[in-house]
mmCIF file of C-alpha atoms and ligand atoms in Angstrom:
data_model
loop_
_atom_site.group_PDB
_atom_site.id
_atom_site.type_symbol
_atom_site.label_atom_id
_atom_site.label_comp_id
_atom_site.label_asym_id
_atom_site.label_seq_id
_atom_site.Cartn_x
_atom_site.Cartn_y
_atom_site.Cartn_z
ATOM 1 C CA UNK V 408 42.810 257.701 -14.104
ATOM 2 C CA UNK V 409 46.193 256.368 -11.807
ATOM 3 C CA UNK V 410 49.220 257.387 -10.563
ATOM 4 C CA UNK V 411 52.061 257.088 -13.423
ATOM 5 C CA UNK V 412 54.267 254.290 -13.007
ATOM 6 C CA UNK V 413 57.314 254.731 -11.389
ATOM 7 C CA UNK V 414 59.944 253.580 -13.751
ATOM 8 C CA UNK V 415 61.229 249.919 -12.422
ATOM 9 C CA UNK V 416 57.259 249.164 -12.453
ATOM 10 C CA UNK V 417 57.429 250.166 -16.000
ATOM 11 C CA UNK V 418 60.212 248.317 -17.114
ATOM 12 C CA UNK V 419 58.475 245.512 -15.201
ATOM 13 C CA UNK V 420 55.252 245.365 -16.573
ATOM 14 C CA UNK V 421 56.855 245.450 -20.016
ATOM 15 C CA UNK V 422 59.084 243.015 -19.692
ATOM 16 C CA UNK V 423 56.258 240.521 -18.387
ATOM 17 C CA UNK V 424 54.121 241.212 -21.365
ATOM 18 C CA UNK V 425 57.042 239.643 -22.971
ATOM 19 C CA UNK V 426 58.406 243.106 -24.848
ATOM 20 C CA UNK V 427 61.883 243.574 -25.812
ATOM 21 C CA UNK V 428 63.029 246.654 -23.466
ATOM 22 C CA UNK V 429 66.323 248.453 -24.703
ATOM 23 C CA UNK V 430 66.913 251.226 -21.763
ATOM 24 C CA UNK V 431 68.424 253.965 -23.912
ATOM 25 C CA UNK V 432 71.146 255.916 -21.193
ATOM 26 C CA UNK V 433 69.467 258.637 -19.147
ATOM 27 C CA UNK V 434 65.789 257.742 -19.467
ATOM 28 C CA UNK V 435 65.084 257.238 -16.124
ATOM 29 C CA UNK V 436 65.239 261.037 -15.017
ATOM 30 C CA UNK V 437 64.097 261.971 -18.723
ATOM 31 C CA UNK V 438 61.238 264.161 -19.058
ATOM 32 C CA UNK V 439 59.092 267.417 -19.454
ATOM 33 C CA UNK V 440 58.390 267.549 -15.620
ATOM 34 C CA UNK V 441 58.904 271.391 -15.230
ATOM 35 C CA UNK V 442 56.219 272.303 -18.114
ATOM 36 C CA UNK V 443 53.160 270.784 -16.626
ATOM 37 C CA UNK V 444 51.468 267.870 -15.044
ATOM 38 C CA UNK V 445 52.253 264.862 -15.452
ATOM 39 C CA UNK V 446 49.374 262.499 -14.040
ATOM 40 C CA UNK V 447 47.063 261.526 -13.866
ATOM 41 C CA UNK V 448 47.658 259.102 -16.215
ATOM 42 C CA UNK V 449 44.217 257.617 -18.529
ATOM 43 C CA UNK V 450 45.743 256.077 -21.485
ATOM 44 C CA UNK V 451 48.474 255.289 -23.954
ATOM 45 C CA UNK V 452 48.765 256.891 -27.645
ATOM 46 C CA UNK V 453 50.220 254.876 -30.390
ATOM 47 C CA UNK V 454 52.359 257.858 -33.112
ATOM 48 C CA UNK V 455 54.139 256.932 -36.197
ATOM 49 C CA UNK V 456 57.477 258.557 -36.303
ATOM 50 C CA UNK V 457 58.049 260.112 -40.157
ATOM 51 C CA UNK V 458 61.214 258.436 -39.814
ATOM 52 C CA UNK V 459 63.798 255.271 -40.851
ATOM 53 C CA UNK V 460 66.179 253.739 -38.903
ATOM 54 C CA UNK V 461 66.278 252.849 -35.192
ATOM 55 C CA UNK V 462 69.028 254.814 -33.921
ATOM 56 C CA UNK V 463 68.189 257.541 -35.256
ATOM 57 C CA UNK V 464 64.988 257.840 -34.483
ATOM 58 C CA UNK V 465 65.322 257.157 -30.979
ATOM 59 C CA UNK V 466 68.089 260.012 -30.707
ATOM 60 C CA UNK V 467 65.498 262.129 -32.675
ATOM 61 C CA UNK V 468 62.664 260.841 -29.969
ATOM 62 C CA UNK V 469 65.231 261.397 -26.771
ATOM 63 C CA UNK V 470 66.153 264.956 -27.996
ATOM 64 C CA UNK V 471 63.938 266.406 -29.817
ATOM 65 C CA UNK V 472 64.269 268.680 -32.772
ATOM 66 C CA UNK V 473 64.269 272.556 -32.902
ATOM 67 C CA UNK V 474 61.089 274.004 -32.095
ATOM 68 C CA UNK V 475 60.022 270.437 -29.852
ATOM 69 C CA UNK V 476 62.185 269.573 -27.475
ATOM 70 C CA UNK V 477 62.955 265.673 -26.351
ATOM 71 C CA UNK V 478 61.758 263.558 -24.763
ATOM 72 C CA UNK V 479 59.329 263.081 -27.752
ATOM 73 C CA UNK V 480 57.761 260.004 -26.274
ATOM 74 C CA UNK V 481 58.179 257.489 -23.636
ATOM 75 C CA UNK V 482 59.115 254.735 -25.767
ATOM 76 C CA UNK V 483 60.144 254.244 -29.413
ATOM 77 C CA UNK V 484 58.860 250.776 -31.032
ATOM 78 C CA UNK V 485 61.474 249.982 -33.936
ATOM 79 C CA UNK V 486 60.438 247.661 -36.820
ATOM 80 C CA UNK V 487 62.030 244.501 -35.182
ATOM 81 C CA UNK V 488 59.925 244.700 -32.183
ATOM 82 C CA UNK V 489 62.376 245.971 -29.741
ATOM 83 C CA UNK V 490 61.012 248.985 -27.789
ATOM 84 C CA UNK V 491 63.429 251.453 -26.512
ATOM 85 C CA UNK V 492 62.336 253.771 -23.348
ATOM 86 C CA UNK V 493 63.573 257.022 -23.379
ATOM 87 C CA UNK V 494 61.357 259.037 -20.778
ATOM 88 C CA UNK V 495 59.637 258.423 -17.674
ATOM 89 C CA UNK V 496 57.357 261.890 -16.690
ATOM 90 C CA UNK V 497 55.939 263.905 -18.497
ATOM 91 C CA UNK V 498 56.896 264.134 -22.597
ATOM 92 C CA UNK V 499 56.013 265.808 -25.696
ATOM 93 C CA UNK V 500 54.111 263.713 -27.757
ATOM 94 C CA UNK V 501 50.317 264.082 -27.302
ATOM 95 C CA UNK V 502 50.256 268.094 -27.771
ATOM 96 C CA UNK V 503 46.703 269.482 -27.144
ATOM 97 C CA UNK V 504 43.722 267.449 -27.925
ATOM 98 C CA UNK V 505 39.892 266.791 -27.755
ATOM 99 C CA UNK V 506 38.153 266.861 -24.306
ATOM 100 C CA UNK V 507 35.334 264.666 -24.766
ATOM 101 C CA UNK V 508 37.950 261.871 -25.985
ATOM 102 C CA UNK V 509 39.243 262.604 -23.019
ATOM 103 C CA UNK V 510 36.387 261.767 -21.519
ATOM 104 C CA UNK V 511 35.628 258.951 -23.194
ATOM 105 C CA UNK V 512 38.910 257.233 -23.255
ATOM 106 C CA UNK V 513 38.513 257.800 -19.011
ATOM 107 C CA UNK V 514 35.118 256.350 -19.026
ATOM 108 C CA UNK V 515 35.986 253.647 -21.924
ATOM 109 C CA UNK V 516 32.781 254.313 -23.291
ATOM 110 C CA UNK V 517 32.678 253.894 -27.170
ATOM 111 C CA UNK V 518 32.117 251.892 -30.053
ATOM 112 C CA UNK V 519 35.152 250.600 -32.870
ATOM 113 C CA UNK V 520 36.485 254.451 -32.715
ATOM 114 C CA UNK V 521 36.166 257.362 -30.088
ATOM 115 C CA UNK V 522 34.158 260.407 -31.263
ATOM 116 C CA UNK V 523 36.021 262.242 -33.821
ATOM 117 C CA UNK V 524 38.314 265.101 -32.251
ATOM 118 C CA UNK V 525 37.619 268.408 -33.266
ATOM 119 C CA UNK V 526 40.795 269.999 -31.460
ATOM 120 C CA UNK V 527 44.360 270.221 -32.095
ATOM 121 C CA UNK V 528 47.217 271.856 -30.013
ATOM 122 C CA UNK V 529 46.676 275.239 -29.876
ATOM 123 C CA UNK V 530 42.516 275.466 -30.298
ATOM 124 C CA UNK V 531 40.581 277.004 -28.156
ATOM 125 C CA UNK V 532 38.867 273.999 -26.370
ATOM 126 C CA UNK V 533 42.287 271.588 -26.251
ATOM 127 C CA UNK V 534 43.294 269.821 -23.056
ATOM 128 C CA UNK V 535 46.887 268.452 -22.832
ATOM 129 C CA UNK V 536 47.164 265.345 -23.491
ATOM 130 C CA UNK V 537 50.843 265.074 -21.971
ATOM 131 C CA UNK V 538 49.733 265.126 -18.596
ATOM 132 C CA UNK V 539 47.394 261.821 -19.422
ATOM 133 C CA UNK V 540 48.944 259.711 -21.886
ATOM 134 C CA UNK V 541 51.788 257.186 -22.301
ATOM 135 C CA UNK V 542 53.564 257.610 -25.649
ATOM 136 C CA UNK V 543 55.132 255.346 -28.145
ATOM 137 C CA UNK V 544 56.825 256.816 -31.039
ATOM 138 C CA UNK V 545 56.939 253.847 -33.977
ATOM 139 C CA UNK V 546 59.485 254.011 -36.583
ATOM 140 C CA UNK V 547 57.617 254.039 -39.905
ATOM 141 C CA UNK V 548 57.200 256.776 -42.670
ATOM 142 C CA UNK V 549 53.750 257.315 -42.153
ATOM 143 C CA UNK V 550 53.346 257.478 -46.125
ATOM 144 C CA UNK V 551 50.444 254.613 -45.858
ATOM 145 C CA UNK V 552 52.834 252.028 -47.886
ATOM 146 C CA UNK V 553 56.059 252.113 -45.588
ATOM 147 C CA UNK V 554 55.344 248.226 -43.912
ATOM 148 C CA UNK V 555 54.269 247.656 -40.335
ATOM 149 C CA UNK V 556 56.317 244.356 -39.784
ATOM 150 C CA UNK V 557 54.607 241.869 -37.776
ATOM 151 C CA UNK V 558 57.274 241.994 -34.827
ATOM 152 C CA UNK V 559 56.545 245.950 -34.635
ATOM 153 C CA UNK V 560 52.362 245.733 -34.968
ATOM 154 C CA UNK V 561 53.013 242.736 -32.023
ATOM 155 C CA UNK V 562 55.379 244.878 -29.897
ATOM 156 C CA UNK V 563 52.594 247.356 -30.574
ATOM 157 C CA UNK V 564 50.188 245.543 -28.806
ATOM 158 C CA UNK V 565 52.320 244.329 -26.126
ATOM 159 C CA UNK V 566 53.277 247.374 -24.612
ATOM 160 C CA UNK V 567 49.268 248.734 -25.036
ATOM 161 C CA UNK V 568 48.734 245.366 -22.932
ATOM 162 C CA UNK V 569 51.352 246.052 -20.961
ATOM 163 C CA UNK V 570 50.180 249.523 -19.323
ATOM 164 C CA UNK V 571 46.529 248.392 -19.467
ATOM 165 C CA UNK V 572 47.024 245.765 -17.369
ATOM 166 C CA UNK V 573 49.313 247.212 -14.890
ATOM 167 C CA UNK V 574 46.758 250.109 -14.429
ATOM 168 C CA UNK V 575 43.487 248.028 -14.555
ATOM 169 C CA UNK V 576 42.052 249.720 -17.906
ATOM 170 C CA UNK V 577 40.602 248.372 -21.205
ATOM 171 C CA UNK V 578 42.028 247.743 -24.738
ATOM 172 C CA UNK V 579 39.636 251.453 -25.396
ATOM 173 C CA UNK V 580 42.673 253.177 -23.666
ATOM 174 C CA UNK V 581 44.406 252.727 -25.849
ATOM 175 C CA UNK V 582 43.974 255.090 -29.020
ATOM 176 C CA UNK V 583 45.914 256.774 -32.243
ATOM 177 C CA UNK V 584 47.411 260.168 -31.738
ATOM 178 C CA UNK V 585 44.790 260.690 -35.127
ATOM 179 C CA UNK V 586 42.142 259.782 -32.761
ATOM 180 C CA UNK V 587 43.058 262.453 -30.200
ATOM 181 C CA UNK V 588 43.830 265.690 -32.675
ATOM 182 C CA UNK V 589 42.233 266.546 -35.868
ATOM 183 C CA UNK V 590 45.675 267.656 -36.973
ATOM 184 C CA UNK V 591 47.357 264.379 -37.294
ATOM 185 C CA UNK V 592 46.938 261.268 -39.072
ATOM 186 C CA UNK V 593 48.846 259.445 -37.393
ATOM 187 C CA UNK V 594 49.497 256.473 -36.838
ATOM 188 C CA UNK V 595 49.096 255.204 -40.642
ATOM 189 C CA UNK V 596 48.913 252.071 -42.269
ATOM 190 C CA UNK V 597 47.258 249.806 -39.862
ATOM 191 C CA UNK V 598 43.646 249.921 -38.129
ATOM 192 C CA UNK V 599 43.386 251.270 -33.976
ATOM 193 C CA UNK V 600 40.284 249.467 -34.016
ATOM 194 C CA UNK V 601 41.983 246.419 -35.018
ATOM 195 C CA UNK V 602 44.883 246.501 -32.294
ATOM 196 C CA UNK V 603 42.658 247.521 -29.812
ATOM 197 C CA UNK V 604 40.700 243.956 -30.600
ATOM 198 C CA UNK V 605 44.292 242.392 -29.954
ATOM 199 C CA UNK V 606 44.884 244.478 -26.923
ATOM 200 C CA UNK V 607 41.555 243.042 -25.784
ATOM 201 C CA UNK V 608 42.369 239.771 -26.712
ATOM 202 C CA UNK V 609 46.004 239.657 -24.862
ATOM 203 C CA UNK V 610 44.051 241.308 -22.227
ATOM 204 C CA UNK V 611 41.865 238.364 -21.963
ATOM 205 C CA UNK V 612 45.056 235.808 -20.930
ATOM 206 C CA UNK V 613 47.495 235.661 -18.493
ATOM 207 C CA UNK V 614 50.480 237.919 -19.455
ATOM 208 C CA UNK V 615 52.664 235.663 -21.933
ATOM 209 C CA UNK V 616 56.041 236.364 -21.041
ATOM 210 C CA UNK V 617 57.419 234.521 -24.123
ATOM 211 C CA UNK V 618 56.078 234.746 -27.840
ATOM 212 C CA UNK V 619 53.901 231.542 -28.222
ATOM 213 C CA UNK V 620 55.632 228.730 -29.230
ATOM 214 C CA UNK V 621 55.140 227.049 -32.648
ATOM 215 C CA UNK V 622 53.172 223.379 -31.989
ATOM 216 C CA UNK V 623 55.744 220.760 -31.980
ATOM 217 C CA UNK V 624 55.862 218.906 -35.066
ATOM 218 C CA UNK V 625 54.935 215.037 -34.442
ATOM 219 C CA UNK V 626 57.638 212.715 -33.335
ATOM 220 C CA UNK V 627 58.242 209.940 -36.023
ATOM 221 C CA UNK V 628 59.585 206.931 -35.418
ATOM 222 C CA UNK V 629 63.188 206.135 -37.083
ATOM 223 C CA UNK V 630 63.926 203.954 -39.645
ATOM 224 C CA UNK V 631 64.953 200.543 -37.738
ATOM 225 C CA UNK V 632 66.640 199.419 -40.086
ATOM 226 C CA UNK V 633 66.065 196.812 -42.971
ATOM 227 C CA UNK V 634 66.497 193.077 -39.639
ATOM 228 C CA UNK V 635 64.305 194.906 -37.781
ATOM 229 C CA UNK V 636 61.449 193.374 -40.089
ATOM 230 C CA UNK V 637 61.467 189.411 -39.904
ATOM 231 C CA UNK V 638 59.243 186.921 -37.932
ATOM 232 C CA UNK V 639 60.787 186.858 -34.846
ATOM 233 C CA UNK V 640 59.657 190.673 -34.438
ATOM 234 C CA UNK V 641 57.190 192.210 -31.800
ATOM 235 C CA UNK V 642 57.398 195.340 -31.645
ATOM 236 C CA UNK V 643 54.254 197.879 -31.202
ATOM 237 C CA UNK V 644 56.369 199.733 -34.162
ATOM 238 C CA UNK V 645 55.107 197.486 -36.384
ATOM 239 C CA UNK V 646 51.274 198.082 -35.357
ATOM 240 C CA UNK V 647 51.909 201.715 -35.680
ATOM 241 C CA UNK V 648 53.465 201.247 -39.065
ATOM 242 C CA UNK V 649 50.505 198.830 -39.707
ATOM 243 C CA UNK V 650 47.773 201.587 -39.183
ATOM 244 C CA UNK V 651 49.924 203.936 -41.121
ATOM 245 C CA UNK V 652 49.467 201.571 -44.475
ATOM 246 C CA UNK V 653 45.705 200.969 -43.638
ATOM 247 C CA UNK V 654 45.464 205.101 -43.266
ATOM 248 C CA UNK V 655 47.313 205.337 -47.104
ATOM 249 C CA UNK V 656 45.131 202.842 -48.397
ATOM 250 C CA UNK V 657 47.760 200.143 -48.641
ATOM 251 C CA UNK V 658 45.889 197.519 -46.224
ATOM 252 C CA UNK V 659 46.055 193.726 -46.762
ATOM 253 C CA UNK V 660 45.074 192.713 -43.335
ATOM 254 C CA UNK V 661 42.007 190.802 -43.351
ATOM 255 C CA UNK V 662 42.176 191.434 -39.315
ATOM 256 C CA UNK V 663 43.633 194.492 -37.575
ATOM 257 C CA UNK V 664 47.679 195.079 -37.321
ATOM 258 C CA UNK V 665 49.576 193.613 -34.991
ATOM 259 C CA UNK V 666 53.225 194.025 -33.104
ATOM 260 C CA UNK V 667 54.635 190.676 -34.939
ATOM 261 C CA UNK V 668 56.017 191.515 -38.057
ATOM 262 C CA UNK V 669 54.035 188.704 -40.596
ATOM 263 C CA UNK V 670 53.107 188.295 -44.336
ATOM 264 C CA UNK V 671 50.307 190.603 -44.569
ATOM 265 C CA UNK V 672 52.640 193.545 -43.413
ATOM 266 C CA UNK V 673 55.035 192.600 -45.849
ATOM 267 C CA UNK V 674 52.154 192.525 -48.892
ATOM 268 C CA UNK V 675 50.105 195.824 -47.050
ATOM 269 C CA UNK V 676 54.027 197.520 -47.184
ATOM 270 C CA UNK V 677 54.580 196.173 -51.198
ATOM 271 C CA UNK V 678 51.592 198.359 -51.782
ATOM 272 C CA UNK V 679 52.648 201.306 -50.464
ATOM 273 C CA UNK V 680 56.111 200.509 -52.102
ATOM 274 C CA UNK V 681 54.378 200.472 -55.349
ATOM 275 C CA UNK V 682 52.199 203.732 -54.783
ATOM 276 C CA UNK V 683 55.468 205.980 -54.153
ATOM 277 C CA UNK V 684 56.383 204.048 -57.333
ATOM 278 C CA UNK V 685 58.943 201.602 -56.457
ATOM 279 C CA UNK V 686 58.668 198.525 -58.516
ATOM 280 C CA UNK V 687 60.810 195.076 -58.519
ATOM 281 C CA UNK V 688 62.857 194.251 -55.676
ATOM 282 C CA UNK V 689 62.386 197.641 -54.578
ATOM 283 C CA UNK V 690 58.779 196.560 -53.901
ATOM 284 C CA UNK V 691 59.097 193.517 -52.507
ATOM 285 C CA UNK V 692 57.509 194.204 -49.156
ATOM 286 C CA UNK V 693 60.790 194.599 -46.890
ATOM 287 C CA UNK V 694 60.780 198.584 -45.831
ATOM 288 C CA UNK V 695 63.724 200.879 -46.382
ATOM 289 C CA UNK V 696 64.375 203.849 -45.321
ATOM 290 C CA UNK V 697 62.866 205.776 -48.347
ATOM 291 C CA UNK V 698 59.477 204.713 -48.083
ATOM 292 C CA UNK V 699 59.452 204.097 -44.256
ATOM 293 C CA UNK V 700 60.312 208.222 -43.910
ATOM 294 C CA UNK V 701 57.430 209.013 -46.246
ATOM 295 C CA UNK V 702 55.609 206.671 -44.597
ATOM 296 C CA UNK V 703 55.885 209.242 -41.177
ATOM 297 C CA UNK V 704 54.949 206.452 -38.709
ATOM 298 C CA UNK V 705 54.326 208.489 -35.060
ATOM 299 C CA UNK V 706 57.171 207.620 -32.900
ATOM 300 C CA UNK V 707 55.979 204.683 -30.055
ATOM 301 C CA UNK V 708 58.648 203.668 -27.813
HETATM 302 ZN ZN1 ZN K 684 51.917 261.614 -33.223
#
């Protein structure tokens, strides 16, 4: 349990989780404040919206509709990953739910899922779950086939990260609103128990401001051109370009390669001429540019 975040902490601990924050105008002083508690806070729900379209939606989410009045969440997570905060207090998206989830989403004691709720807004043994959860609202259909892009499912977990880690809790925190009511089955199309093992995961590293980057692909070394390869050459290019031919099988060194350019590179580099099939003078030994890119010699000097 902990004091809600006030809302530059918010936007803070988002943005160093690396999420894509959109502040949508007026969130800030946003909320359900004058209908009940809000604090303390003990988790964050991940909802599925029944909806298409960002804009939209996060209207829809910062308003309402008749009969629920905005703000329906504190944050909506659109299919490209950005997430766009329109509350900070208390909001309407958690409705009435199971105690002893409650309980054990507090005490983060459970297996892959938390017991199975057996309440709903409106039944007799419901707590309000508004007072205690964070809520993010993510655009999808909720038909079980409408796709969860990776960017969204990513954001997903960011923002679960996010709040966990500014508030000290676990990745069991974090839970479906399915998992809280036995009236909704939501959210669909991907597994809690699986983004809670990412939660955990992110958990597990220093917040990553930036997505990881891909590996660099290996340097290779430019063609030299054709002179480059003649007697009077040293050149630890050529011993690179050397082991390359005795890796592809196209060795006639009877000792090791060396930097000076010499007749058994020349015959070594004919073979590998002739086993990307160039024949004649186009195998003669002398490299072009052709075989010396497939050849993908690692870049020395
Ligand atoms: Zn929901």
């Amino acid at each position: 349990m902990a004091t809600p975040l006030t809302a530059d902490r918010f936007v803070a601990a988002l943005r160093a989780e690396g999420v894509t924050v959109v502040e949508h105008p007026g969130w800030r002083t946003h909320n359900r404040n004058g209908h009940g508690a809000w604090g303390p806070v003990t988790g964050v729900i991940i909802h599925h919206t029944v909806s298409a379209g960002t804009a939209n939606t996060v209207e829809m989410c910062f308003n309402g509709y008749e009969g629920l009045p905005g703000p329906l969440c504190h944050g909506v997570i659109a299919k490209d990953g950005s997430v766009h905060l329109v509350a900070n207090g208390r909001a309407n998206h958690a409705g009435g739910g199971d105690p002893s989830v409650l309980q054990a989403v507090i005490t983060e004691t459970y297996g892959e899922r938390p017991p199975g709720p057996r309440e709903h807004q409106g039944s007799s043994g419901a707590v309000d779950g508004n007072s205690r959860f964070y809520g993010f609202e993510c655009v999808n259909l909720g038909d079980g086939t409408d796709p969860w892009p990776p960017a969204q499912l990513d954001a997903i977990e960011r923002v679960s990260a996010a709040l966990c880690r500014a508030h000290g809790w676990g990745a069991r925190s974090v839970i479906g609103h399915k998992e809280w009511s036995d009236w909704k089955d939501d959210p669909r199309g991907f597994a809690m128990p699986t983004m809670r093992d990412r939660v955990r995961k992110r958990l597990g590293a220093a917040p990553a401001k930036n997505p990881p980057a891909k590996p660099a692909a290996p340097r290779l070394q430019p063609f030299p051109g054709t002179s480059f390869f003649r007697a009077e050459t040293s050149s630890p290019v050529i011993t690179a370009m050397g082991r390359r031919l005795v890796a592809e099988g196209c060795s006639a060194y009877t000792v090791g390669p060396s930097p000076r350019w010499g007749e058994a590179d020349r015959l070594s580099y004919a073979k590998w001429q002739h086993k990307l099939g160039f024949r004649g003078s186009d195998a003669d030994g002398i490299p072009g540019a052709a075989s010396w890119n497939a050849l993908k010699v690692p870049y020395t000097k």
